[in-house]
Amino acid sequence: MRPLSPRRTGVVGVLEVGTSKIVCMIARLKPRDSSSSLRRRSHSVDVLGIGHTSAHGMKGGTVIDMERAEHAIRRAVDAAERMAGAQIASVVVSLAGGRLSSEHFAAEVDLPEPAVAEGDIRRVLDAASTFAVGEGRTILHALPVGYALDGVGGIGEPRGMLGRRLGVDLHVITAEAAAVRNLLLCIERCHLGVEAMVAAPYAAALSTLADDEAELGVTLIDFGAGTTTVAVVENGHCVHVDGIALGGQHVTNDVARGLSTRLMDAERLKSLHGGVMAMSADEREMLTVPSISDDHHDLPRALPKSRLVRIIRPRVEEIVELLRDRLNASGHAAGAGQRVVLTGGAAQLTGLAELVGKILGPQVRIGRPLGISKLPEAARGAPFAVATGLLVYPQVAGLEHFEARRHRTSHAEGDGYFSRVGHWLREAF
């Protein structure tokens, strides 16, 4: 796909469909001086409208109830359109479920001329793209990690360089085809086209990582409600993506079971008072735990905060240790350096950065969106890293220019199935 022209202004719509929340953003991308841009960003991003609502019909980042998920998406899109004063025809969508995984492929071609031309790069990318994808899986991204000339690697931009053979290392991110297909169909039922699907950890990395972090090596962990995903970035390229079907919702379930309270009350206790590091004052600080029933004889209980911490910490340790083991098995743990960036709603747990530092590495920070203008204060934190990363994606990944267009039907009110997946869906599956 051709890059977004650095001289053109466009309006883009993005949609993050998560397990606990759905976020829609509409923004204007305006050209700016490259000297003031972050790496590979040619445009400034001004958010025109934002809508977010609780997710329904989703589990582990995948659709389990088409109708409920559709209605939730319509509400989020309609809120963003009302705030922006325009309606969108298509969106860039994130995917956190579908068992994300990575594979690397390499290819080489002979050069007909001494200098590398644009056509040579296309030929070597086509050669690397003849890989076989496992049954039941589909490709989300095919990202060139680096080029080689006559066996000498580490080349970022080979155009114009001299050599006889050109090689490429291609990082391919795949997901379960069923999860991709169902999410596509759900969005199409909302009268929206899909411009691209982006792996959630890759989008979060685009939004939150500083240039030096991306060059030196960093591991980004996105703590979602139903999934926890990870992206490894080194030398400015995403080289590994993975995920597990455990997240903040599982912590909430543990709190509800351990304290015998309702899920909504468990979520409130986790959000307001939850943490993973024990403190001496926790034994003295008392929390009011509502009863699980509506019986007025079943009165709320007072429990020390330390009880809540003892419930939350084991589950969080399990999640981080599983990610550590999978990173070690992938062979990318060493290349990720000693720096970890945390994003996602569950990343706001008190003491999480310190706990992750003990398990994975000493340097840990909470990642927040970078370089996004006119972003509401409530959306500037770690929970919105994926949504804002989708706004950056059209610049760095070469999406075609696309704009918001008018619709006759409001996305919050329309009904029925209106499929425009068309040729792309048939070809992909």
XYZ file of C-alpha atoms in Angstrom:
429
model
C 0.000 0.000 0.000
C 1.245 3.477 -0.844
C 2.270 5.704 2.078
C 0.008 8.501 3.205
C 1.166 11.569 1.296
C 3.144 13.902 3.604
C 1.571 16.891 1.842
C -2.085 15.920 2.209
C -4.546 16.444 5.056
C -6.998 13.667 5.846
C -9.577 12.591 8.380
C -9.262 9.105 9.829
C -11.532 6.996 12.040
C -10.192 4.277 14.338
C -11.911 1.642 16.430
C -10.563 -0.340 19.369
C -12.857 -3.253 20.217
C -11.676 -4.636 23.542
C -13.045 -7.014 26.138
C -14.113 -4.321 28.600
C -14.392 -1.150 26.505
C -14.907 0.013 22.933
C -13.216 3.240 21.809
C -13.807 5.160 18.594
C -11.716 8.193 17.658
C -11.989 10.554 14.707
C -8.949 12.712 13.992
C -7.517 15.014 11.368
C -3.999 14.242 10.112
C -2.217 17.425 9.035
C 1.215 17.622 7.352
C 3.981 19.107 9.438
C 7.680 19.830 9.210
C 9.590 16.563 9.465
C 12.132 18.180 11.767
C 9.469 18.469 14.474
C 8.050 14.985 13.974
C 8.617 11.859 15.941
C 10.336 9.056 14.016
C 8.491 8.122 10.811
C 5.595 10.479 11.604
C 4.851 12.873 8.793
C 1.610 14.308 10.199
C 0.290 15.859 13.370
C -2.830 14.225 14.833
C -5.695 16.425 16.044
C -8.509 14.466 17.696
C -11.910 15.772 16.582
C -14.168 13.336 18.389
C -13.968 10.439 20.800
C -16.561 7.946 22.000
C -16.087 5.073 24.407
C -18.490 2.686 26.039
C -18.525 -0.610 27.911
C -17.999 -3.607 25.666
C -20.618 -6.322 25.380
C -20.543 -9.584 23.486
C -16.737 -9.800 23.736
C -14.516 -12.279 25.557
C -10.750 -12.536 25.369
C -10.672 -9.915 22.617
C -12.968 -11.931 20.312
C -16.652 -11.667 19.437
C -18.917 -14.152 21.227
C -22.283 -12.377 20.758
C -22.585 -10.601 17.409
C -25.712 -8.593 18.210
C -24.556 -7.246 21.572
C -21.103 -6.393 20.218
C -22.669 -4.610 17.247
C -24.853 -2.416 19.445
C -21.882 -1.477 21.651
C -19.810 -0.520 18.588
C -22.668 1.599 17.236
C -22.881 3.545 20.497
C -19.147 4.287 20.585
C -19.037 5.332 16.911
C -22.142 7.487 17.225
C -20.686 9.323 20.253
C -17.462 10.041 18.354
C -19.353 11.233 15.265
C -21.540 13.584 17.301
C -18.493 15.102 18.983
C -16.614 15.463 15.670
C -19.619 16.760 13.746
C -19.083 14.248 10.917
C -19.758 10.612 10.131
C -17.155 8.080 9.049
C -17.398 5.464 6.337
C -14.442 3.296 7.371
C -12.128 2.655 10.302
C -8.755 1.214 11.224
C -9.423 -1.589 13.727
C -7.266 -3.184 16.429
C -7.195 -6.898 17.257
C -6.035 -8.181 20.651
C -7.553 -11.674 20.539
C -7.157 -14.461 18.023
C -3.947 -15.841 19.560
C -1.515 -13.404 17.964
C 1.798 -14.920 16.935
C 4.933 -14.053 14.961
C 7.002 -15.753 12.296
C 10.127 -14.644 10.424
C 10.873 -15.343 6.767
C 13.907 -14.480 4.639
C 14.445 -14.218 0.877
C 17.116 -13.089 -1.597
C 17.027 -11.975 -5.241
C 19.716 -11.171 -7.825
C 20.052 -7.532 -8.837
C 19.913 -6.881 -12.603
C 21.694 -3.529 -12.122
C 24.458 -2.582 -9.653
C 22.254 -0.122 -7.740
C 19.168 -1.195 -5.801
C 15.987 0.205 -7.372
C 12.401 0.394 -6.168
C 11.463 -2.582 -8.338
C 14.185 -4.707 -6.706
C 12.733 -4.043 -3.272
C 9.282 -5.032 -4.493
C 10.692 -8.250 -5.988
C 12.435 -9.326 -2.787
C 9.357 -8.528 -0.698
C 7.236 -10.582 -3.098
C 9.702 -13.453 -2.813
C 9.576 -13.340 0.989
C 5.783 -13.220 0.865
C 5.497 -16.692 -0.658
C 5.524 -18.241 2.814
C 2.956 -20.750 4.025
C 0.614 -19.689 6.831
C -0.771 -22.331 9.176
C -4.264 -23.645 8.584
C -6.974 -21.500 10.154
C -4.736 -18.436 10.466
C -4.544 -15.193 8.511
C -1.918 -12.464 8.121
C -2.297 -9.107 9.873
C 1.118 -7.603 9.079
C 4.168 -8.403 6.967
C 6.832 -6.002 8.247
C 10.345 -5.736 6.721
C 12.763 -5.854 9.674
C 15.981 -5.352 7.732
C 17.702 -5.780 4.384
C 21.019 -7.338 3.374
C 23.320 -6.720 0.429
C 25.688 -9.515 -0.598
C 25.200 -11.150 2.794
C 25.875 -7.999 4.829
C 22.820 -7.332 7.003
C 21.615 -4.470 9.150
C 20.611 -2.259 6.218
C 17.521 -0.156 6.864
C 17.144 1.597 3.482
C 18.845 -0.180 0.533
C 17.632 2.128 -2.272
C 20.565 3.382 -4.344
C 23.134 1.117 -2.677
C 25.420 -1.118 -4.760
C 25.445 -4.883 -4.665
C 24.709 -8.157 -6.448
C 22.129 -9.834 -4.219
C 19.426 -8.201 -2.116
C 17.926 -9.991 0.880
C 15.161 -9.166 3.351
C 14.030 -10.372 6.773
C 10.245 -10.250 7.001
C 8.301 -10.312 10.284
C 4.810 -11.752 9.775
C 2.109 -11.303 12.436
C -0.790 -13.741 12.186
C -4.058 -14.363 14.034
C -6.829 -16.937 14.011
C -8.914 -16.461 10.863
C -12.197 -17.080 12.707
C -11.542 -14.268 15.195
C -10.624 -11.855 12.377
C -13.621 -12.855 10.274
C -16.164 -12.431 13.081
C -14.817 -9.025 14.088
C -14.905 -7.887 10.457
C -18.492 -9.013 10.026
C -19.552 -7.333 13.271
C -18.090 -4.014 12.134
C -19.604 -4.358 8.661
C -23.028 -4.781 10.266
C -22.491 -1.297 11.701
C -22.320 0.127 8.150
C -18.553 0.622 8.424
C -15.789 -0.438 6.090
C -12.479 -1.750 7.446
C -9.368 -0.046 6.083
C -6.930 -2.228 8.005
C -6.649 -4.480 11.047
C -3.748 -3.804 13.400
C -2.365 -6.055 16.129
C -3.122 -4.290 19.429
C 0.403 -4.476 20.919
C 1.890 -3.139 17.685
C -0.550 -0.198 17.773
C 0.281 0.499 21.425
C 3.992 0.522 20.580
C 3.440 3.069 17.802
C 1.679 5.344 20.267
C 3.822 5.171 23.391
C 7.438 4.331 22.591
C 10.087 7.020 22.417
C 12.526 6.879 19.496
C 15.533 5.875 21.613
C 13.572 3.098 23.302
C 12.586 1.632 19.951
C 16.201 1.726 18.752
C 17.848 0.280 21.870
C 15.278 -2.459 22.462
C 12.132 -2.512 24.572
C 9.307 -4.838 25.547
C 5.824 -3.340 25.522
C 3.138 -5.127 27.560
C -0.513 -4.206 27.038
C -2.542 -5.300 30.077
C -6.092 -5.507 28.748
C -9.205 -6.839 30.408
C -9.420 -10.176 28.608
C -5.940 -10.476 27.105
C -2.388 -9.429 27.866
C -0.298 -8.901 24.758
C 3.363 -8.133 24.230
C 5.419 -6.536 21.453
C 9.222 -6.564 21.252
C 10.764 -3.621 19.399
C 14.455 -3.308 18.565
C 16.419 -1.258 16.042
C 13.222 0.662 15.395
C 11.279 -2.406 14.203
C 8.614 -4.611 15.754
C 10.260 -8.052 15.749
C 7.939 -10.152 17.913
C 4.294 -10.192 19.030
C 2.569 -12.582 21.415
C -0.346 -12.705 23.833
C -2.180 -14.753 26.442
C -5.886 -14.931 27.267
C -5.466 -13.563 30.792
C -5.996 -9.964 31.876
C -7.580 -7.520 34.268
C -10.996 -9.185 34.103
C -9.499 -12.346 35.585
C -8.156 -10.276 38.470
C -11.668 -8.878 39.000
C -13.109 -12.396 38.997
C -10.578 -13.452 41.639
C -11.532 -10.486 43.824
C -15.251 -11.253 43.446
C -14.723 -14.886 44.453
C -12.244 -14.159 47.223
C -14.352 -11.444 48.855
C -17.748 -12.968 47.950
C -19.045 -9.826 46.328
C -20.591 -8.821 43.004
C -18.423 -8.345 39.933
C -19.233 -4.634 39.667
C -18.250 -4.110 43.301
C -15.090 -6.177 42.805
C -14.129 -3.996 39.814
C -14.675 -0.854 41.894
C -12.552 -2.189 44.769
C -9.795 -3.223 42.365
C -9.778 0.132 40.563
C -9.910 2.347 43.656
C -7.908 0.347 46.184
C -6.208 -2.491 44.320
C -2.464 -2.979 44.287
C 0.198 -5.664 44.040
C 2.748 -4.455 46.604
C 2.031 -4.952 50.304
C 2.493 -2.008 52.675
C 2.463 -1.916 56.449
C -0.518 0.442 56.468
C -2.644 -2.067 54.521
C -3.394 -4.045 57.677
C -4.879 -0.976 59.332
C -6.774 0.435 56.333
C -10.261 -1.049 56.239
C -12.406 -1.452 53.123
C -16.172 -1.841 52.954
C -17.120 -4.899 50.906
C -20.792 -4.973 49.772
C -22.715 -8.194 50.028
C -23.266 -10.348 46.962
C -27.012 -10.517 47.653
C -29.717 -7.874 47.916
C -30.946 -9.188 51.263
C -30.985 -6.278 53.716
C -30.025 -8.699 56.511
C -26.761 -9.470 54.690
C -24.772 -6.414 55.760
C -21.541 -5.135 54.154
C -18.306 -6.330 55.724
C -15.163 -4.451 56.691
C -11.938 -6.124 55.612
C -8.304 -4.928 55.695
C -6.813 -3.730 52.415
C -4.090 -6.328 52.774
C -6.679 -9.012 52.010
C -7.366 -7.394 48.639
C -3.649 -7.195 47.830
C -3.159 -10.878 48.688
C -5.878 -11.794 46.174
C -4.645 -9.571 43.330
C -0.894 -10.205 43.468
C -0.813 -13.958 42.667
C -2.852 -13.528 39.479
C -0.701 -10.620 38.279
C 2.474 -12.571 39.044
C 1.091 -15.491 37.032
C 0.444 -13.252 34.014
C 3.898 -11.632 34.092
C 5.693 -14.949 34.631
C 3.823 -16.523 31.703
C 4.924 -13.627 29.492
C 8.517 -13.989 30.718
C 8.546 -17.689 29.876
C 7.090 -17.088 26.420
C 9.611 -14.337 25.690
C 12.449 -16.637 26.720
C 11.071 -19.430 24.529
C 10.788 -17.072 21.537
C 14.460 -16.088 21.696
C 13.652 -12.366 21.760
C 14.098 -11.750 25.493
C 17.740 -10.683 25.076
C 17.026 -8.371 22.131
C 14.316 -6.556 24.075
C 16.910 -4.932 26.295
C 16.300 -4.193 29.933
C 13.403 -1.780 29.445
C 9.687 -2.523 29.776
C 6.758 -0.218 28.949
C 3.307 -1.001 30.379
C 0.018 0.060 28.803
C -3.636 -0.928 29.119
C -6.272 -0.414 31.779
C -4.842 -3.002 34.181
C -1.444 -1.263 34.026
C -2.853 1.316 36.443
C -2.734 -1.106 39.392
C -0.679 0.408 42.190
C 2.791 -1.119 42.359
C 2.543 -2.991 39.052
C 5.655 -1.349 37.593
C 7.696 -2.396 40.642
C 6.428 -5.982 40.453
C 7.141 -6.259 36.729
C 10.600 -4.843 37.382
C 11.353 -7.649 39.829
C 10.311 -10.323 37.329
C 11.379 -8.959 33.922
C 13.881 -6.140 34.328
C 14.853 -3.090 36.351
C 13.596 -0.307 34.046
C 9.794 -0.158 33.832
C 7.512 2.764 33.065
C 3.832 3.334 32.308
C 3.363 4.187 28.627
C 1.099 7.058 27.609
C 0.215 8.398 24.127
C 2.873 10.630 22.545
C 2.395 13.315 19.911
C -1.427 13.396 19.879
C -2.955 16.902 19.861
C -6.285 17.992 21.341
C -6.703 14.695 23.179
C -9.192 14.878 26.085
C -7.530 14.626 29.485
C -9.392 11.395 30.295
C -7.899 9.725 27.193
C -4.249 10.607 27.833
C -3.484 7.586 29.983
C -2.326 4.010 29.409
C -5.852 2.612 28.725
C -6.025 4.557 25.435
C -2.602 3.608 24.074
C -4.008 1.205 21.468
C -6.679 3.623 20.178
C -4.172 6.465 19.750
C -1.691 4.072 18.150
C -4.273 3.355 15.461
C -4.204 7.078 14.629
C -0.456 6.838 14.023
C -0.668 3.658 11.952
C -1.736 5.263 8.619
C 1.497 7.280 8.612
C 3.999 4.539 9.431
C 2.387 1.586 7.643
C 1.550 3.158 4.302
C -2.230 3.100 4.309
C -4.007 4.703 1.391
C -5.387 8.155 2.082
C -8.985 7.966 3.249
C -11.459 10.491 4.579
C -14.629 10.666 6.639
C -17.758 10.697 4.500
C -21.417 11.244 5.155
C -23.899 8.427 5.769
C -27.661 8.593 5.615
C -28.018 6.266 8.619
C -26.642 6.980 12.083
C -24.413 4.164 13.304
C -26.247 4.114 16.621
C -29.673 3.648 15.007
C -29.154 1.514 11.892
C -30.029 -2.159 11.957
C -29.627 -5.259 9.865
C -26.633 -6.615 8.036
C -24.950 -4.437 5.445
C -21.887 -6.275 4.175
C -19.171 -4.458 2.283
C -16.323 -6.824 3.041
C -16.592 -7.900 -0.595
C -13.546 -8.931 -2.549
C -11.055 -8.467 0.302
C -12.917 -10.835 2.635
C -13.290 -13.480 -0.070
C -9.614 -13.281 -0.951
C -8.427 -13.338 2.685
C -10.432 -16.374 3.685
